[in-house]
Coordinates of N, CA and C and ligand atoms in Angstrom, one line a residue:
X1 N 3.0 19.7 -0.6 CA 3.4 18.4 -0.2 C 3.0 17.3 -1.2
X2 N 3.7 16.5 -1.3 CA 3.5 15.4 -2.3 C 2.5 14.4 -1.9
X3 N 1.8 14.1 -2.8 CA 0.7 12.9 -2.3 C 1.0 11.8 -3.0
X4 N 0.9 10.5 -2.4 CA 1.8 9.4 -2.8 C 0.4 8.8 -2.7
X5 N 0.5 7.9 -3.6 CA -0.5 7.2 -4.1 C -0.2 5.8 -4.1
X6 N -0.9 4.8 -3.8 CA -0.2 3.4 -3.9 C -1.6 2.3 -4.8
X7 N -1.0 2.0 -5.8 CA -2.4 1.0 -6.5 C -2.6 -0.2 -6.0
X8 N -4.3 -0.3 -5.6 CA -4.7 -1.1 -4.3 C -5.3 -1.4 -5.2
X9 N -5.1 -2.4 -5.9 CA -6.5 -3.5 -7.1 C -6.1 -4.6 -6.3
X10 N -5.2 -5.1 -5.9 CA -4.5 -6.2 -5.9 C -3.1 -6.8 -4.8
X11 N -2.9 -7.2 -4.3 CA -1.6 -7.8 -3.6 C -0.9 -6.5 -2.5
X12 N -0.1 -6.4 -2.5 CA 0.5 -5.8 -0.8 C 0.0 -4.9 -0.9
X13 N -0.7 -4.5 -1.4 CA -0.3 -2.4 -1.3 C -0.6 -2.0 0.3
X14 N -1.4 -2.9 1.0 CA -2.3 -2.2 2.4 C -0.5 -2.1 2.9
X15 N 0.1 -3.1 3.2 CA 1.5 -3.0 4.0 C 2.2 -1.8 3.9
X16 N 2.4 -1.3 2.1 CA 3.2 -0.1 1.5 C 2.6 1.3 2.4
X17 N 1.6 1.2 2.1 CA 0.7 2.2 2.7 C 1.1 3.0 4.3
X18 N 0.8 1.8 5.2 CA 1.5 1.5 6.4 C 2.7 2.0 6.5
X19 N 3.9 1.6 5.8 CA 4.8 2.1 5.9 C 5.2 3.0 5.4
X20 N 4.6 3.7 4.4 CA 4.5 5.4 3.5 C 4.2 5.8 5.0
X21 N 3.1 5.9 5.8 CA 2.4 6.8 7.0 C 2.9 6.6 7.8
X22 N 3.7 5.5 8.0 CA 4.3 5.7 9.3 C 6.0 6.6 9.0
X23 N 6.6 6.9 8.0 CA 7.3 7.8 7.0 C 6.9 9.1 7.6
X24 N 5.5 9.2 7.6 CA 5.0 10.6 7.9 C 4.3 11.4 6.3
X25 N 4.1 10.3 5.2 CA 4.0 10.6 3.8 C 2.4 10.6 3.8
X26 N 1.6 11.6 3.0 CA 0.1 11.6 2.8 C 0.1 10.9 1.9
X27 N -0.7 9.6 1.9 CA -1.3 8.9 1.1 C -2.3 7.9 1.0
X28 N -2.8 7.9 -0.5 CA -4.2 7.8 -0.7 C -3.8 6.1 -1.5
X29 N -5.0 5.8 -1.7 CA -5.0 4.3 -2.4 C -5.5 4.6 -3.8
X30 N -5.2 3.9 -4.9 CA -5.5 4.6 -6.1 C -5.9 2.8 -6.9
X31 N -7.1 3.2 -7.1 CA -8.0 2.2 -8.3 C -8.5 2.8 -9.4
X32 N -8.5 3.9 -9.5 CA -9.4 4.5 -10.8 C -8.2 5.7 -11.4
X33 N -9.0 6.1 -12.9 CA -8.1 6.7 -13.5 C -8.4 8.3 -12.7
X34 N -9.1 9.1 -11.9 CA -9.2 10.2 -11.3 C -8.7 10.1 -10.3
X35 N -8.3 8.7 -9.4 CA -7.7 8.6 -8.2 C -6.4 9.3 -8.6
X36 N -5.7 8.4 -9.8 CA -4.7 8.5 -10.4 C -4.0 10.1 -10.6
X37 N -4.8 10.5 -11.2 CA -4.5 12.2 -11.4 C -4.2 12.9 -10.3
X38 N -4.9 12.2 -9.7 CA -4.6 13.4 -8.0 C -3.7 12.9 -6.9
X39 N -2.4 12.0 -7.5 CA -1.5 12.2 -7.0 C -0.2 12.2 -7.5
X40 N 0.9 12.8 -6.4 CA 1.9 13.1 -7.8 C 3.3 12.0 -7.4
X41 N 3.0 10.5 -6.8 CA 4.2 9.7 -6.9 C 3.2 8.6 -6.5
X42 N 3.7 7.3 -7.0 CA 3.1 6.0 -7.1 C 3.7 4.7 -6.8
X43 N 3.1 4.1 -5.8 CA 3.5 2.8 -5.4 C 2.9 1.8 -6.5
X44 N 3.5 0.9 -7.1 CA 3.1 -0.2 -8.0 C 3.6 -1.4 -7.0
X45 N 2.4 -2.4 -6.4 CA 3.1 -3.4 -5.5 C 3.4 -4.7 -6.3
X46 N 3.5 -5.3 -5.2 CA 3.2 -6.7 -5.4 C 2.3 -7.6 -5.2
X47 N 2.5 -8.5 -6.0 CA 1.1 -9.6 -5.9 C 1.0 -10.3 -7.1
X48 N 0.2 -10.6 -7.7 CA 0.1 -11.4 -9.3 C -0.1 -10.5 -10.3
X49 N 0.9 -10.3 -10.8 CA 0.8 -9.0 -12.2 C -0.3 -9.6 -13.1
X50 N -0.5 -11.0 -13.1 CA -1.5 -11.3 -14.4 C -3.1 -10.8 -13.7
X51 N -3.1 -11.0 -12.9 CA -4.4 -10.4 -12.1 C -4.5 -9.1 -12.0
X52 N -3.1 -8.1 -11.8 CA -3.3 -6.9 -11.7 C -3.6 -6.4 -13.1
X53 N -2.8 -7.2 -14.3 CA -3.3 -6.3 -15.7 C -5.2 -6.7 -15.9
X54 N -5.4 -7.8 -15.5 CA -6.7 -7.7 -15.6 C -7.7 -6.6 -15.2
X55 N -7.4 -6.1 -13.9 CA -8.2 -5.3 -12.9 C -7.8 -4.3 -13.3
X56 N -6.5 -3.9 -14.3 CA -6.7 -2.3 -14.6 C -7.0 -1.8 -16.0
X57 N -7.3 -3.4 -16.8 CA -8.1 -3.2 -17.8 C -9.6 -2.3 -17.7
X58 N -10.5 -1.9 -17.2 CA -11.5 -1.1 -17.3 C -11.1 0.1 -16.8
X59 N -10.5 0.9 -16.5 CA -10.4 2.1 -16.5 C -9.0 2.1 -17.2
X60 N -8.4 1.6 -18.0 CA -7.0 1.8 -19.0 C -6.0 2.3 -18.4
X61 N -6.0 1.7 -16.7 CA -4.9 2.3 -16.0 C -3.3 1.7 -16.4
X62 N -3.5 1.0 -17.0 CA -2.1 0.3 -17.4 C -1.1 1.2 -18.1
X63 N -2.2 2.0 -19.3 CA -1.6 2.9 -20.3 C -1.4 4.5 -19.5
X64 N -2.3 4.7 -18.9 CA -2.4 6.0 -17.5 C -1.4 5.9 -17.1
X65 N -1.3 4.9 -16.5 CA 0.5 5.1 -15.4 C 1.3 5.3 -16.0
X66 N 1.5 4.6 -17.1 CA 2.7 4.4 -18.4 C 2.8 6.3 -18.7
X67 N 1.7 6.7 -18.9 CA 2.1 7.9 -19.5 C 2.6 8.5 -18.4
X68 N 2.2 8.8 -17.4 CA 2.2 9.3 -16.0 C 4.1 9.2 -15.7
X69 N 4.3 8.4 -15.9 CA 5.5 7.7 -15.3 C 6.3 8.3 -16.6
X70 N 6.1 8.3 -18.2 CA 7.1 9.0 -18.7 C 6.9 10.7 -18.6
X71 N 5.9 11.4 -18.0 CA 6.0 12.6 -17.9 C 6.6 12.9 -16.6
X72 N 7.6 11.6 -15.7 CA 7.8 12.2 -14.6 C 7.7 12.0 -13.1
X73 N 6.5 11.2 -13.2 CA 5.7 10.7 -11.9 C 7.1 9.7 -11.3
X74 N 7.2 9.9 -10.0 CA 8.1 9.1 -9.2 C 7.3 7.7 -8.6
X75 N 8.0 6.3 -8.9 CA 7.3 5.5 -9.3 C 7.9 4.4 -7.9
X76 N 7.8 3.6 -6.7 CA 8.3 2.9 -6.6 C 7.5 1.5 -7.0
X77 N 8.4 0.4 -7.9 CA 7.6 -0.7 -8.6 C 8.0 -1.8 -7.4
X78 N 7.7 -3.3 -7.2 CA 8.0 -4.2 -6.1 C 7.5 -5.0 -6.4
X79 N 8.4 -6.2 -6.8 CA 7.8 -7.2 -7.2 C 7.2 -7.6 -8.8
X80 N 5.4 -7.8 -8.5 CA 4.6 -7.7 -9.8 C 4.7 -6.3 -10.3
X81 N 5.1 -5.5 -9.3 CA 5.4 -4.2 -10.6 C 6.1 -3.8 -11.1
X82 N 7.7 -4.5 -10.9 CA 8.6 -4.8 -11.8 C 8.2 -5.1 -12.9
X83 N 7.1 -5.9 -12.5 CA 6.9 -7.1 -13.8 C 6.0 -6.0 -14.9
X84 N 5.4 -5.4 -14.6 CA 3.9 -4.6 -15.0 C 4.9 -3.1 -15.7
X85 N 5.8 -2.9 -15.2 CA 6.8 -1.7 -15.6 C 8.3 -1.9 -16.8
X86 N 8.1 -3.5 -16.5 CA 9.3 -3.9 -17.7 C 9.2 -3.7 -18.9
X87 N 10.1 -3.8 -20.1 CA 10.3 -3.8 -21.1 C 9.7 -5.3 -21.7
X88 N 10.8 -6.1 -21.1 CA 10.3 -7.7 -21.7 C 10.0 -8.7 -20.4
X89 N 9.2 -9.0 -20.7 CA 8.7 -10.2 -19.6 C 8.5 -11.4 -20.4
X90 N 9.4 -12.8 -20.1 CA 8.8 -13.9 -20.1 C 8.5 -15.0 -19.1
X91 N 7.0 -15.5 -19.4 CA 6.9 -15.8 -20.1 C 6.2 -14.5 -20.7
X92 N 6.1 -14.4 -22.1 CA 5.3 -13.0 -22.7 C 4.0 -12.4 -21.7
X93 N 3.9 -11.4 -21.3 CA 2.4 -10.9 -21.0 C 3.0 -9.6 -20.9
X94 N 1.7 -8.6 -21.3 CA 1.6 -7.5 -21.7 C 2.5 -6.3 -20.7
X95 N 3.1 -5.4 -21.2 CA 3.7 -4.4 -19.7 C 3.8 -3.1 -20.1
X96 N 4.4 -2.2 -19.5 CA 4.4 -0.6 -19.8 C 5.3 -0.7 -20.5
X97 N 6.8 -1.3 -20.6 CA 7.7 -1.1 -21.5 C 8.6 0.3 -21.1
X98 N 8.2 1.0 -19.5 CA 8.8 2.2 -18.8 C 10.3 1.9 -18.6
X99 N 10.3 0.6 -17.6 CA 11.5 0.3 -17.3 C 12.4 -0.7 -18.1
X100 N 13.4 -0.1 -18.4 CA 14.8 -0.6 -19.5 C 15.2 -1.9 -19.0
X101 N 14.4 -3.0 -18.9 CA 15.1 -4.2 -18.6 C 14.3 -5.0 -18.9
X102 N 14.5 -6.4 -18.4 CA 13.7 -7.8 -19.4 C 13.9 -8.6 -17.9
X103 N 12.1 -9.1 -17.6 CA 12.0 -10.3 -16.2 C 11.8 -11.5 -17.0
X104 N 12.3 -12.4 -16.2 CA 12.1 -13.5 -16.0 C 11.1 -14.3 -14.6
X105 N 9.5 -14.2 -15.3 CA 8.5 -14.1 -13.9 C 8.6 -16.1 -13.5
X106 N 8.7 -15.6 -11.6 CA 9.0 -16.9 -10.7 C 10.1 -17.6 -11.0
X107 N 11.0 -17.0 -10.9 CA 12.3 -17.3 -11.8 C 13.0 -18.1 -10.4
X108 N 13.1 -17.4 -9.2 CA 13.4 -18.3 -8.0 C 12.9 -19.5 -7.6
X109 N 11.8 -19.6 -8.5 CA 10.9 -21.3 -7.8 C 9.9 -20.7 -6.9
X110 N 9.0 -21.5 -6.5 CA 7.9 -22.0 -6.3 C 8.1 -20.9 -4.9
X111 N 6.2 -20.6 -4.9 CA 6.0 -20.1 -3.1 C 6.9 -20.4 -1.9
X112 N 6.9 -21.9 -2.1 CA 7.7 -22.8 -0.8 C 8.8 -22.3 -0.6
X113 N 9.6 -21.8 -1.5 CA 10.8 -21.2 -1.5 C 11.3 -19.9 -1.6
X114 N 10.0 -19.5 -0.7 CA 9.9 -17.8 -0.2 C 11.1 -17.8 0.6
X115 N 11.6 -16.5 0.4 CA 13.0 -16.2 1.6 C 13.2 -15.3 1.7
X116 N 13.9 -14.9 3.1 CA 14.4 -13.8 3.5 C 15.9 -13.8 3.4
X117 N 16.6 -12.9 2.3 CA 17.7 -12.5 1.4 C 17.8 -11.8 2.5
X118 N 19.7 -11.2 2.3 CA 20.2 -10.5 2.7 C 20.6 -9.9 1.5
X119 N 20.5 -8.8 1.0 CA 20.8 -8.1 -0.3 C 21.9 -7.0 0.4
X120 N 22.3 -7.2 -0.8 CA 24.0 -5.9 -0.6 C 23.6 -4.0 -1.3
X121 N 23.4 -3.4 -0.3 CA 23.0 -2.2 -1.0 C 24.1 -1.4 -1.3
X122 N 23.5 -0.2 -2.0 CA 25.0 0.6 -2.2 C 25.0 1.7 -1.4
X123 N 26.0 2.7 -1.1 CA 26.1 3.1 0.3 C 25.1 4.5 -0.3
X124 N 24.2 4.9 -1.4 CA 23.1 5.9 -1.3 C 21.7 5.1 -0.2
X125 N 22.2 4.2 -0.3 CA 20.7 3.5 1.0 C 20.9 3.6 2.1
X126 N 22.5 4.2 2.1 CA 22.7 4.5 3.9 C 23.0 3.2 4.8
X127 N 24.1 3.5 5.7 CA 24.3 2.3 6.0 C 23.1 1.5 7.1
X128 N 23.2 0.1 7.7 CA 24.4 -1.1 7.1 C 24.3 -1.3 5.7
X129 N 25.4 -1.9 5.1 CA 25.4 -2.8 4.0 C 24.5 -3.6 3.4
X130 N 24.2 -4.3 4.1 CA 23.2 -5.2 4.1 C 21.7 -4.6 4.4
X131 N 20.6 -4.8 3.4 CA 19.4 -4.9 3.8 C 18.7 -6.0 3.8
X132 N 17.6 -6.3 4.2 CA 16.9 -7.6 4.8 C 15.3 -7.4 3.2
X133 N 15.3 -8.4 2.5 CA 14.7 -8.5 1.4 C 14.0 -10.0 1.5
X134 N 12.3 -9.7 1.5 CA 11.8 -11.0 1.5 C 11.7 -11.2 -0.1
X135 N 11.9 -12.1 -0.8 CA 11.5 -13.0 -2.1 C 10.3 -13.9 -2.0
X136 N 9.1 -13.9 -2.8 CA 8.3 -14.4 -3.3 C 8.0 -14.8 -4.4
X137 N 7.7 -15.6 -5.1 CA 8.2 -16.1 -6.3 C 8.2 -14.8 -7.2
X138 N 10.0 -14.3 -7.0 CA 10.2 -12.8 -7.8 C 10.3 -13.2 -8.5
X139 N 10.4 -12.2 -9.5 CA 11.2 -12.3 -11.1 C 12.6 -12.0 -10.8
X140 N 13.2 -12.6 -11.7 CA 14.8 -12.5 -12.0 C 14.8 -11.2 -13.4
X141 N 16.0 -10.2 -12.8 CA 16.2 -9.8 -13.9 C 17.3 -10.1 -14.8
X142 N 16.9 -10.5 -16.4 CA 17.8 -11.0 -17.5 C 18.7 -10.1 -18.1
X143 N 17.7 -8.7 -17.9 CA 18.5 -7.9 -19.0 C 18.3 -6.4 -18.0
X144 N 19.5 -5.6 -18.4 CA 19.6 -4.4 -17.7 C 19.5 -3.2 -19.4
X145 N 18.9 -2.3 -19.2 CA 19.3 -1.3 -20.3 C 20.3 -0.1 -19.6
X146 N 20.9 0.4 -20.8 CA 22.3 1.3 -20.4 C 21.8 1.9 -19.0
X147 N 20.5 2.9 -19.3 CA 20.6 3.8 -18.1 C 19.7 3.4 -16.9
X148 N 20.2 2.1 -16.7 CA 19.6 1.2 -14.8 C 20.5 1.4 -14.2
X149 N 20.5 2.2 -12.9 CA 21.4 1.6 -12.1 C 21.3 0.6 -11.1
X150 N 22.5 -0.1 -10.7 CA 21.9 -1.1 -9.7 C 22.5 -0.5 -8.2
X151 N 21.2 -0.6 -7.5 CA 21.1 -0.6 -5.8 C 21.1 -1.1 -5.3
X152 N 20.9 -2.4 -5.4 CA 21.2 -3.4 -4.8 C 21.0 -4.9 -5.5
X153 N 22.1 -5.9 -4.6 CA 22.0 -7.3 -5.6 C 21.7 -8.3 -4.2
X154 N 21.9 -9.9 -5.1 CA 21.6 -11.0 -4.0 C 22.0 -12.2 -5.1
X155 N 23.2 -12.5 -4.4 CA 23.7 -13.6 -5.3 C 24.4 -13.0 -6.7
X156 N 24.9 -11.8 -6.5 CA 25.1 -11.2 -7.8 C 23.7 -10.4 -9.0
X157 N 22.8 -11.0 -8.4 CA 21.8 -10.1 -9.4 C 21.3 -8.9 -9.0
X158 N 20.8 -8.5 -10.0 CA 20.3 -7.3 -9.8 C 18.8 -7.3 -9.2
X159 N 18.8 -6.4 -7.8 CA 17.3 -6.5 -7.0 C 16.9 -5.7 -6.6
X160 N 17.7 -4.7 -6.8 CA 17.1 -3.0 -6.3 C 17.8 -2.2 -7.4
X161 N 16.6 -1.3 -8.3 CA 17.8 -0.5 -8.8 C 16.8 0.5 -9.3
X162 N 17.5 1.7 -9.8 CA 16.3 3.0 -10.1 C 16.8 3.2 -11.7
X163 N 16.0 3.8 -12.3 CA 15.8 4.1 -13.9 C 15.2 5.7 -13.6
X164 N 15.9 6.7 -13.4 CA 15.0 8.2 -13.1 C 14.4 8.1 -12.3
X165 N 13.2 8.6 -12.5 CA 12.2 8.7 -11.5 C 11.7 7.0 -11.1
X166 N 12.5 5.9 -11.7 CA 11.7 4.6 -11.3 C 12.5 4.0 -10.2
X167 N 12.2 3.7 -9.0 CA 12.9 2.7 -7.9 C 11.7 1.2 -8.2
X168 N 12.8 0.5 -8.6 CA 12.3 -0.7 -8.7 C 13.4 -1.8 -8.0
X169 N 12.2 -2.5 -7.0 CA 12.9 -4.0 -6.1 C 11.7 -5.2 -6.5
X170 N 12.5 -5.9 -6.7 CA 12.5 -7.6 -7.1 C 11.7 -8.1 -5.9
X171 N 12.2 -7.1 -5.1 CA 11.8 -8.4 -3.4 C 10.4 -7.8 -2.6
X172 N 10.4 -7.5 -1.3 CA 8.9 -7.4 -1.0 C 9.7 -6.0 0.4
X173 N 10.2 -4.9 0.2 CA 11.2 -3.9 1.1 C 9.8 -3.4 1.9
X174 N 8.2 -3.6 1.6 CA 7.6 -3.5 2.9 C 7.4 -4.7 3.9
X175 N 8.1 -5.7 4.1 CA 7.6 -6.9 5.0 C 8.4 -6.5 5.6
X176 N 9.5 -5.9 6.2 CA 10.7 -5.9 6.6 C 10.7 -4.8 7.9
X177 N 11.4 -4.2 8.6 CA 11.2 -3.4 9.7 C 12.3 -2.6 9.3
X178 N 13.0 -3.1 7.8 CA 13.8 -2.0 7.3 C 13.2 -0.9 6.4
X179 N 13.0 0.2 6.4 CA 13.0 1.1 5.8 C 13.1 1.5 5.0
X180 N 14.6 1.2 4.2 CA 15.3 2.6 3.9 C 14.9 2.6 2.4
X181 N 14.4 1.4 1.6 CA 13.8 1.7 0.4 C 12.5 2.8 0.6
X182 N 11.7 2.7 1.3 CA 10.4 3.6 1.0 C 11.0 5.3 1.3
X183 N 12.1 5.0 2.1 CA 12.8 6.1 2.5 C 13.5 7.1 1.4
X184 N 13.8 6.7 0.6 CA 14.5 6.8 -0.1 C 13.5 6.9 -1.3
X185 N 12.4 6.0 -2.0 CA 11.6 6.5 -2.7 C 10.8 7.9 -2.0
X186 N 10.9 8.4 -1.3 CA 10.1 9.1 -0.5 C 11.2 10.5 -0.8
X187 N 12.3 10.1 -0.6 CA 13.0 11.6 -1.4 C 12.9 12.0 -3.1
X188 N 12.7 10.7 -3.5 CA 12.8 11.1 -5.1 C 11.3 11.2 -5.2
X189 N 10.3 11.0 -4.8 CA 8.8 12.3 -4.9 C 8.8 13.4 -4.4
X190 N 9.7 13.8 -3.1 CA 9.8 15.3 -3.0 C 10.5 16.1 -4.0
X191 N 11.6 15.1 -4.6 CA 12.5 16.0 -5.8 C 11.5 16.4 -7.0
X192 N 11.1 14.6 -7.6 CA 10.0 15.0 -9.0 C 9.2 16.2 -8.5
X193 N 8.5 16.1 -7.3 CA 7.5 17.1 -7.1 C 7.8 18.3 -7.0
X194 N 9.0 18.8 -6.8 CA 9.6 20.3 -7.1 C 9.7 20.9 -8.8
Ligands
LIG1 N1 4.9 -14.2 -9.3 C1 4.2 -12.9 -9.3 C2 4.0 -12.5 -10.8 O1 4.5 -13.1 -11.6 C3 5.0 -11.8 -8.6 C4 5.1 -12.2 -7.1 C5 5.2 -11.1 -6.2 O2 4.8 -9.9 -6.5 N2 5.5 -11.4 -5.0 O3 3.3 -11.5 -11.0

């Protein structure tokens, strides 16, 4: 069985967690580079990426996952871990360079203008059409690489989409009573894990 791991230095992960178990999914919380090894798929949440690269500076989990994630590891990123998994981030700060695209961090404006999106999925998320997507000062994505696909948008952009083994959302898909993202990352760790 697959052990799902979710990195708890920082911002949502307790919610992700929650809703991994209530899935029916075994999983552990992962702060250290041995946590890390002993599982085989990874929640990257949200919360302040500049805070999270700090806190995984002493055990060099930044470059761990990175490797982890190109040998395979099924990854869901959210939010700051978009940010933490991109190629280019401005304004500049450090990232894995895993996922083929370029953010633009708090690109929607300020806290105050947190919201609950209706995002348009595509019909692999199962119906309805619509899923329910909270925004916190996301990142906007600027740049897509050839092999992203997009799963879902909001206003035309792109806000859910996978890269391989990477499901990455812009928005916060555990505040919601919808599902079907964790659901769905939750099939592609059974697959990597075969
Ligand atoms: N603004 C945060 C950052 O730049 C991301 C916000 C979030 O994860 N909800 O890291």
């Amino acid at each position: 069985m697959t052990v799902y791991g979710v990195l708890a230095l920082q911002g949502d992960w307790a919610a992700h967690t929650e809703m991994l178990r209530g899935l029916g999914a075994d999983v552990c919380a992962v702060r250290t580079a041995s946590e890390l090894s002993a599982v085989s798929a990874l929640v990257v949440p949200g919360g302040e990426s500049s805070a999270m690269l700090r806190l995984m500076e002493p055990e060099n989990l930044l470059h761990k996952i990175s490797d982890r994630i190109r040998a395979g590891m099924a990854v869901l990123a959210t939010c700051a871990g978009v940010i933490l998994l991109a190629e280019g981030v401005d304004p500049p700060q450090t990232s894995m360079g895993a996922l083929g695209i370029d953010v633009v961090r708090n690109a929607y404006g300020r806290q105050v203008y947190s919201t609950i999106a209706e995002i348009q999925v595509s019909d692999e998320l199962g119906a309805p059409p619509i899923l329910p997507g909270v925004f916190i000062r996301a990142p906007r994505i600027a740049r897509l690489g050839g092999d992203v696909e997009v799963l879902g948008r909001w206003r035309g952009d792109p806000v859910l989409i996978r890269q391989g083994c990477i499901l990455g959302a812009t928005f916060h898909p555990e505040l919601t009573n919808d599902r079907r993202v964790h659901q769905h990352f939750l099939r592609m760790g059974e697959k990597a894990h075969v």
